[in-house]
Short mmCIF file of C-alpha atoms in Angstrom, two decimals:
data_model
loop_
_atom_site.label_atom_id
_atom_site.label_comp_id
_atom_site.label_asym_id
_atom_site.label_seq_id
_atom_site.Cartn_x
_atom_site.Cartn_y
_atom_site.Cartn_z
CA MET A 1 -49.21 -49.04 -49.08
CA ASN A 2 -45.64 -50.11 -49.90
CA GLU A 3 -46.79 -51.75 -53.13
CA ILE A 4 -48.72 -48.64 -54.16
CA ILE A 5 -45.68 -46.41 -53.60
CA LYS A 6 -43.48 -48.91 -55.46
CA ARG A 7 -45.75 -49.12 -58.50
CA HIS A 8 -46.61 -45.44 -58.86
CA PRO A 9 -43.74 -42.92 -58.93
CA PHE A 10 -46.23 -40.08 -58.46
CA SER A 11 -47.07 -41.44 -55.00
CA ARG A 12 -43.42 -41.01 -54.01
CA VAL A 13 -43.50 -37.44 -55.32
CA LEU A 14 -46.67 -36.77 -53.32
CA LEU A 15 -45.20 -38.34 -50.16
CA PHE A 16 -41.92 -36.40 -50.31
CA LEU A 17 -43.61 -33.13 -51.33
CA SER A 18 -46.20 -33.34 -48.56
CA LEU A 19 -43.52 -34.09 -45.96
CA SER A 20 -41.38 -31.22 -47.27
CA THR A 21 -44.30 -28.80 -47.14
CA LEU A 22 -45.23 -29.89 -43.63
CA ILE A 23 -41.67 -29.39 -42.37
CA GLY A 24 -41.50 -26.00 -44.13
CA ILE A 25 -44.75 -24.86 -42.51
CA VAL A 26 -43.58 -26.00 -39.07
CA ASP A 27 -40.37 -24.03 -39.53
CA PHE A 28 -42.29 -20.97 -40.75
CA PHE A 29 -44.95 -21.08 -38.03
CA PRO A 30 -43.10 -18.79 -35.55
CA ASN A 31 -42.90 -16.09 -38.25
CA ASP A 32 -46.59 -16.45 -39.06
CA SER A 33 -47.74 -16.47 -35.44
CA LEU A 34 -45.76 -13.34 -34.63
CA VAL A 35 -47.22 -11.51 -37.63
CA GLN A 36 -50.71 -12.41 -36.45
CA ALA A 37 -49.82 -11.02 -33.03
CA SER A 38 -48.72 -7.73 -34.68
CA GLU A 39 -45.11 -8.38 -33.73
CA ASP A 40 -42.61 -8.12 -36.56
CA GLY A 41 -39.32 -8.45 -34.66
CA LEU A 42 -38.58 -11.88 -36.12
CA THR A 43 -39.28 -10.68 -39.66
CA GLN A 44 -37.02 -7.66 -39.10
CA GLN A 45 -34.28 -9.97 -37.87
CA PHE A 46 -34.64 -12.10 -41.01
CA GLU A 47 -34.49 -9.02 -43.26
CA TRP A 48 -31.43 -7.70 -41.43
CA THR A 49 -29.57 -11.01 -41.86
CA TYR A 50 -30.74 -11.42 -45.46
CA HIS A 51 -29.48 -7.98 -46.51
CA LYS A 52 -26.21 -8.60 -44.69
CA PHE A 53 -25.79 -11.66 -46.90
CA LEU A 54 -26.60 -9.72 -50.05
CA ASP A 55 -24.14 -6.87 -49.46
CA HIS A 56 -21.46 -9.27 -48.11
CA SER A 57 -21.16 -7.34 -44.85
CA ILE A 58 -22.06 -10.34 -42.71
CA GLY A 59 -18.43 -11.45 -42.49
CA GLY A 60 -16.79 -14.83 -42.92
CA PRO A 61 -17.54 -17.57 -43.47
CA TYR A 62 -21.09 -16.54 -44.37
CA MET A 63 -20.06 -13.84 -46.83
CA TYR A 64 -18.65 -16.55 -49.12
CA ARG A 65 -21.90 -18.54 -49.13
CA PHE A 66 -23.70 -16.31 -51.61
CA LEU A 67 -25.63 -18.81 -53.74
CA VAL A 68 -28.77 -19.19 -51.60
CA PRO A 69 -29.14 -15.45 -50.81
CA LEU A 70 -29.00 -14.78 -54.55
CA CYS A 71 -31.62 -17.47 -55.19
CA ILE A 72 -33.86 -15.87 -52.56
CA HIS A 73 -33.37 -12.46 -54.15
CA TRP A 74 -34.05 -13.68 -57.69
CA SER A 75 -37.11 -15.73 -56.74
CA SER A 76 -38.61 -12.90 -54.70
CA GLU A 77 -38.13 -10.53 -57.66
CA ILE A 78 -39.59 -12.97 -60.19
CA PHE A 79 -42.64 -13.93 -58.14
CA GLN A 80 -43.03 -10.53 -56.46
CA VAL A 81 -43.13 -11.91 -52.92
CA HIS A 82 -41.40 -10.98 -49.69
CA PRO A 83 -37.95 -12.61 -49.32
CA LEU A 84 -39.29 -14.40 -46.23
CA HIS A 85 -41.91 -16.21 -48.31
CA SER A 86 -39.39 -16.81 -51.08
CA THR A 87 -37.14 -18.48 -48.51
CA LEU A 88 -40.03 -20.65 -47.34
CA GLY A 89 -40.65 -21.78 -50.93
CA LEU A 90 -36.97 -22.57 -51.46
CA ASN A 91 -36.86 -24.50 -48.19
CA ILE A 92 -39.74 -26.68 -49.33
CA LEU A 93 -38.06 -27.20 -52.71
CA PHE A 94 -34.68 -28.03 -51.15
CA THR A 95 -36.28 -30.39 -48.62
CA PHE A 96 -38.14 -32.20 -51.40
CA ALA A 97 -34.89 -32.55 -53.36
CA LEU A 98 -33.16 -33.78 -50.21
CA PHE A 99 -35.78 -36.46 -49.60
CA TRP A 100 -35.54 -37.58 -53.20
CA GLY A 101 -31.75 -37.71 -53.00
CA VAL A 102 -31.81 -39.65 -49.71
CA TYR A 103 -34.35 -42.05 -51.21
CA MET A 104 -32.19 -42.70 -54.29
CA TYR A 105 -29.02 -43.08 -52.22
CA ALA A 106 -30.63 -45.34 -49.61
CA LYS A 107 -32.26 -47.49 -52.27
CA GLN A 108 -28.84 -48.14 -53.79
CA VAL A 109 -27.45 -49.05 -50.38
CA GLY A 110 -30.39 -51.17 -49.23
CA ASN A 111 -33.89 -51.66 -50.64
CA PHE A 112 -37.13 -49.77 -51.19
CA ARG A 113 -38.46 -50.17 -47.66
CA LYS A 114 -35.21 -49.03 -46.07
CA ALA A 115 -35.10 -46.05 -48.44
CA ILE A 116 -38.51 -44.86 -47.27
CA GLU A 117 -37.47 -45.37 -43.65
CA SER A 118 -34.32 -43.32 -44.27
CA VAL A 119 -36.43 -40.46 -45.64
CA PHE A 120 -38.60 -40.40 -42.52
CA ILE A 121 -35.59 -40.53 -40.19
CA THR A 122 -34.05 -37.65 -42.15
CA GLY A 123 -37.28 -35.69 -41.75
CA ILE A 124 -37.27 -36.23 -37.99
CA TYR A 125 -33.69 -35.01 -37.73
CA LEU A 126 -34.50 -31.95 -39.85
CA VAL A 127 -37.32 -30.91 -37.53
CA ALA A 128 -35.22 -31.62 -34.44
CA THR A 129 -32.34 -29.54 -35.81
CA GLN A 130 -34.26 -26.58 -37.23
CA VAL A 131 -35.74 -25.69 -33.84
CA GLN A 132 -32.35 -24.17 -32.97
CA PHE A 133 -33.34 -21.33 -35.32
CA PHE A 134 -36.52 -19.52 -34.35
CA GLY A 135 -38.44 -19.27 -37.61
CA VAL A 136 -37.14 -19.25 -41.18
CA HIS A 137 -33.47 -18.37 -41.61
CA VAL A 138 -31.13 -18.05 -44.59
CA VAL A 139 -28.60 -20.33 -42.91
CA GLU A 140 -31.19 -23.11 -42.75
CA SER A 141 -31.72 -22.81 -46.49
CA GLN A 142 -27.97 -23.06 -47.07
CA ASP A 143 -27.82 -26.16 -44.89
CA LEU A 144 -30.68 -27.77 -46.82
CA LEU A 145 -29.02 -27.18 -50.19
CA ASN A 146 -25.77 -28.53 -48.78
CA LEU A 147 -27.59 -31.71 -47.73
CA VAL A 148 -29.03 -32.04 -51.25
CA VAL A 149 -25.48 -32.00 -52.61
CA PHE A 150 -24.36 -34.65 -50.09
CA ALA A 151 -27.30 -36.95 -50.81
CA PHE A 152 -26.93 -36.87 -54.59
CA VAL A 153 -23.13 -37.16 -54.53
CA LEU A 154 -23.41 -40.24 -52.31
CA TYR A 155 -25.96 -41.68 -54.73
CA LEU A 156 -23.65 -40.99 -57.68
CA LEU A 157 -20.72 -42.56 -55.84
CA LYS A 158 -22.74 -45.69 -55.20
CA LYS A 159 -23.61 -45.76 -58.93
CA GLU A 160 -19.88 -45.29 -59.75
CA ARG A 161 -20.57 -42.14 -61.75
CA TRP A 162 -17.33 -40.44 -60.79
CA TRP A 163 -17.45 -37.48 -63.20
CA SER A 164 -20.97 -36.46 -62.23
CA ALA A 165 -20.10 -36.74 -58.53
CA GLY A 166 -16.97 -34.64 -58.98
CA ILE A 167 -18.80 -31.88 -60.87
CA LEU A 168 -21.53 -31.74 -58.22
CA ILE A 169 -18.96 -31.50 -55.41
CA ALA A 170 -17.27 -28.53 -57.10
CA LEU A 171 -20.60 -26.78 -57.70
CA GLY A 172 -21.70 -27.48 -54.14
CA ILE A 173 -18.79 -25.40 -52.83
CA LEU A 174 -20.56 -22.32 -54.25
CA ASN A 175 -23.04 -22.83 -51.41
CA ARG A 176 -20.89 -24.22 -48.59
CA GLU A 177 -17.37 -25.55 -48.08
CA THR A 178 -18.28 -28.90 -46.55
CA PRO A 179 -18.73 -30.87 -49.84
CA ILE A 180 -14.92 -30.93 -49.83
CA PHE A 181 -15.23 -33.91 -47.46
CA LEU A 182 -16.91 -35.85 -50.26
CA LEU A 183 -13.59 -35.83 -52.11
CA ILE A 184 -12.48 -38.53 -49.66
CA PRO A 185 -14.87 -41.27 -50.87
CA LEU A 186 -14.64 -40.00 -54.46
CA GLY A 187 -10.85 -40.28 -54.39
CA TYR A 188 -10.88 -43.69 -52.74
CA PHE A 189 -13.54 -45.32 -54.91
CA SER A 190 -12.30 -43.93 -58.23
CA TRP A 191 -8.71 -44.90 -57.37
CA LYS A 192 -9.89 -48.38 -56.38
CA ALA A 193 -11.69 -48.64 -59.73
CA GLN A 194 -8.43 -47.58 -61.43
CA LYS A 195 -10.09 -44.43 -62.75
CA PRO A 196 -8.38 -41.65 -60.76
CA THR A 197 -8.82 -38.89 -63.35
CA PRO A 198 -12.31 -37.73 -62.21
CA ALA A 199 -11.11 -37.45 -58.61
CA ILE A 200 -7.95 -35.56 -59.56
CA VAL A 201 -9.88 -33.10 -61.73
CA SER A 202 -12.54 -32.69 -59.03
CA ILE A 203 -9.93 -32.01 -56.34
CA VAL A 204 -8.28 -29.35 -58.49
CA PHE A 205 -11.56 -27.67 -59.42
CA SER A 206 -12.97 -27.87 -55.87
CA ILE A 207 -9.90 -26.31 -54.29
CA GLY A 208 -9.80 -23.77 -57.10
CA MET A 209 -13.48 -22.92 -56.52
CA TYR A 210 -12.87 -22.51 -52.80
CA ALA A 211 -9.88 -20.22 -53.35
CA ALA A 212 -11.47 -18.21 -56.19
CA ILE A 213 -14.53 -17.30 -54.10
CA ARG A 214 -12.31 -15.90 -51.37
CA ILE A 215 -10.07 -14.02 -53.77
CA VAL A 216 -12.98 -12.44 -55.64
CA MET A 217 -14.88 -11.54 -52.47
CA GLY A 218 -11.98 -10.08 -50.55
CA GLY A 219 -9.94 -12.88 -49.05
CA GLU A 220 -10.00 -14.15 -45.49
CA THR A 221 -11.58 -12.21 -42.63
CA GLU A 222 -10.97 -12.34 -38.90
CA SER A 223 -14.20 -14.28 -38.39
CA ASP A 224 -13.58 -16.87 -41.09
CA TRP A 225 -14.27 -20.54 -40.42
CA MET A 226 -10.62 -21.64 -40.19
CA GLN A 227 -10.17 -19.86 -36.86
CA PHE A 228 -9.54 -22.27 -33.98
CA ASP A 229 -10.81 -20.04 -31.19
CA LYS A 230 -13.79 -22.22 -30.30
CA ILE A 231 -11.93 -25.40 -29.33
CA SER A 232 -12.32 -24.74 -25.61
CA LYS A 233 -16.10 -24.48 -26.11
CA ASN A 234 -16.13 -27.92 -27.74
CA ILE A 235 -13.56 -29.93 -25.79
CA PRO A 236 -14.00 -29.99 -22.00
CA PHE A 237 -11.27 -29.05 -19.51
CA LEU A 238 -9.27 -26.92 -21.94
CA SER A 239 -10.65 -23.80 -20.30
CA ARG A 240 -12.20 -23.37 -16.87
CA GLU A 241 -14.28 -20.51 -18.19
CA ASP A 242 -15.82 -22.64 -20.97
CA LEU A 243 -16.07 -25.89 -18.98
CA TRP A 244 -19.84 -25.86 -18.43
CA PHE A 245 -20.49 -24.75 -22.01
CA SER A 246 -18.34 -27.56 -23.44
CA VAL A 247 -19.89 -30.22 -21.18
CA LYS A 248 -23.39 -29.07 -22.12
CA SER A 249 -22.46 -29.03 -25.82
CA ASN A 250 -21.05 -32.56 -25.76
CA ALA A 251 -24.07 -33.86 -23.87
CA LEU A 252 -26.35 -32.35 -26.52
CA VAL A 253 -24.27 -33.84 -29.35
CA LEU A 254 -24.40 -37.25 -27.63
CA PHE A 255 -28.19 -37.14 -27.39
CA TYR A 256 -28.35 -35.92 -30.99
CA PHE A 257 -26.50 -39.00 -32.21
CA MET A 258 -28.08 -41.39 -29.70
CA PRO A 259 -30.79 -42.67 -32.12
CA LEU A 260 -28.08 -43.47 -34.68
CA ILE A 261 -25.97 -45.19 -32.03
CA ALA A 262 -29.01 -47.24 -31.04
CA LEU A 263 -29.60 -48.22 -34.69
CA PHE A 264 -25.98 -49.33 -34.91
CA LEU A 265 -26.17 -51.39 -31.73
CA ILE A 266 -29.37 -53.24 -32.60
CA GLY A 267 -28.50 -53.83 -36.25
CA ASN A 268 -26.27 -56.43 -37.81
CA LYS A 269 -22.72 -55.11 -38.26
CA GLN A 270 -22.58 -55.60 -42.01
CA ARG A 271 -19.30 -54.14 -43.23
CA ASP A 272 -18.32 -53.40 -46.80
CA SER A 273 -15.85 -51.04 -48.43
CA PHE A 274 -18.48 -48.42 -49.22
CA SER A 275 -19.84 -48.19 -45.67
CA ARG A 276 -16.34 -48.18 -44.14
CA VAL A 277 -15.22 -45.24 -46.27
CA ILE A 278 -18.43 -43.28 -45.59
CA VAL A 279 -18.08 -43.91 -41.84
CA PHE A 280 -14.45 -42.75 -42.00
CA MET A 281 -15.55 -39.56 -43.81
CA CYS A 282 -18.21 -38.94 -41.14
CA ILE A 283 -15.72 -39.42 -38.28
CA LEU A 284 -13.28 -37.00 -39.91
CA PHE A 285 -16.19 -34.58 -40.48
CA ILE A 286 -17.13 -34.64 -36.79
CA VAL A 287 -13.54 -34.30 -35.56
CA THR A 288 -12.88 -31.38 -37.90
CA HIS A 289 -15.93 -29.50 -36.62
CA TYR A 290 -14.67 -29.93 -33.07
CA PHE A 291 -11.73 -27.73 -34.12
CA VAL A 292 -13.28 -25.23 -36.55
CA GLY A 293 -16.95 -25.07 -35.54
CA THR A 294 -19.23 -24.74 -32.54
CA ILE A 295 -20.65 -28.19 -31.88
CA LEU A 296 -23.61 -26.72 -30.02
CA GLU A 297 -24.88 -25.84 -33.51
CA LEU A 298 -26.29 -29.28 -34.26
CA ARG A 299 -27.04 -28.35 -37.88
CA LEU A 300 -23.32 -28.85 -38.55
CA PHE A 301 -23.81 -32.61 -38.20
CA LEU A 302 -26.77 -33.06 -40.56
CA PRO A 303 -24.46 -34.23 -43.41
CA VAL A 304 -23.32 -37.03 -41.10
CA VAL A 305 -26.93 -38.02 -40.45
CA ILE A 306 -27.94 -38.36 -44.10
CA SER A 307 -24.66 -40.11 -44.96
CA ILE A 308 -24.96 -42.77 -42.28
CA VAL A 309 -28.73 -43.36 -41.87
CA PRO A 310 -29.15 -45.45 -45.06
CA ILE A 311 -26.21 -47.65 -44.03
CA LEU A 312 -27.60 -48.19 -40.52
CA SER A 313 -31.07 -48.81 -41.91
CA ARG A 314 -29.68 -51.34 -44.38
CA ASN A 315 -28.03 -53.19 -41.52
CA LEU A 316 -31.36 -53.43 -39.74
CA ASN A 317 -32.87 -54.99 -42.85
CA PHE A 318 -30.01 -57.46 -43.13
CA HIS A 319 -30.44 -58.37 -39.47
CA ALA A 320 -34.17 -58.99 -39.88
CA GLU A 321 -33.66 -61.19 -42.92
CA ASN A 322 -31.27 -63.42 -40.99
CA THR A 323 -33.37 -63.77 -37.83
CA PRO A 324 -34.76 -67.34 -37.57
CA ASN A 325 -38.53 -67.79 -37.38
CA LEU A 326 -39.72 -68.57 -33.85
CA PRO A 327 -42.42 -71.13 -33.11
CA ALA A 328 -45.92 -69.75 -32.68
CA GLY A 329 -46.59 -68.38 -29.23
CA LYS A 330 -42.90 -67.71 -28.51
#
């Protein structure tokens, strides 16, 4: 099977597309089952949220993440389908692009086999994370597109294509703010290669993009993402009222990362400059979300998953290649 997938690119397309469609259907199933039961509450909730996105009345930080709602609107108008079904189609498309990006990134980090394994691990984490939303949701689509940006930027960084990575980071901010974290490895690697210009230009354009969106759309709001009012819900013992919530949240985050921790523990600790910088970015990403997010929303950590899985998977491959052959029967 591995040789078939290696030799025929179409088999990879079929594999990633079928997995994407399956995950999309699983995510859409609650909507479909409720419609069959003559209950449309979930669809009404989707429409309410979707229109809130379109008229920018949803508040910060979501009001600044307008790219995916516009794509849903345009695609539903072009194909004359309900926005719910348009969102399903975009989710399948974004998931396919994500799998392809993870495959390309992981193949640069490790090898073909580890790239395919990384795609499957990513798929498992997607399913495990999307259950926190009941049915299809606009926010899920935004998260998927954000992951596509992360995967392809990491691939471009590994290929040392600094300009392309910088442009994609700036464009990714039209969807979500988190690609800003990718400026860390871009800045480090381009500076190390004595080519700092792409990173400098990307930093300027990314910050400019972030600021311009907020200026054009009305500036900061009381519910914007830079509020620090959720720290007590993330860090235990800061508030007696939020103690149980914070303990439960941290336990859930621990179990969420437990498979990755296990991969790290059983793999060979192969360290290189690329993996060290990516790990540093991921640690900073997690710490930041402890201050400006709600860690109970596990979807926040999906960029960490796709950034680190290929590195952990590569270490497993390296470990296996250096394990001595045992005598038969041992």
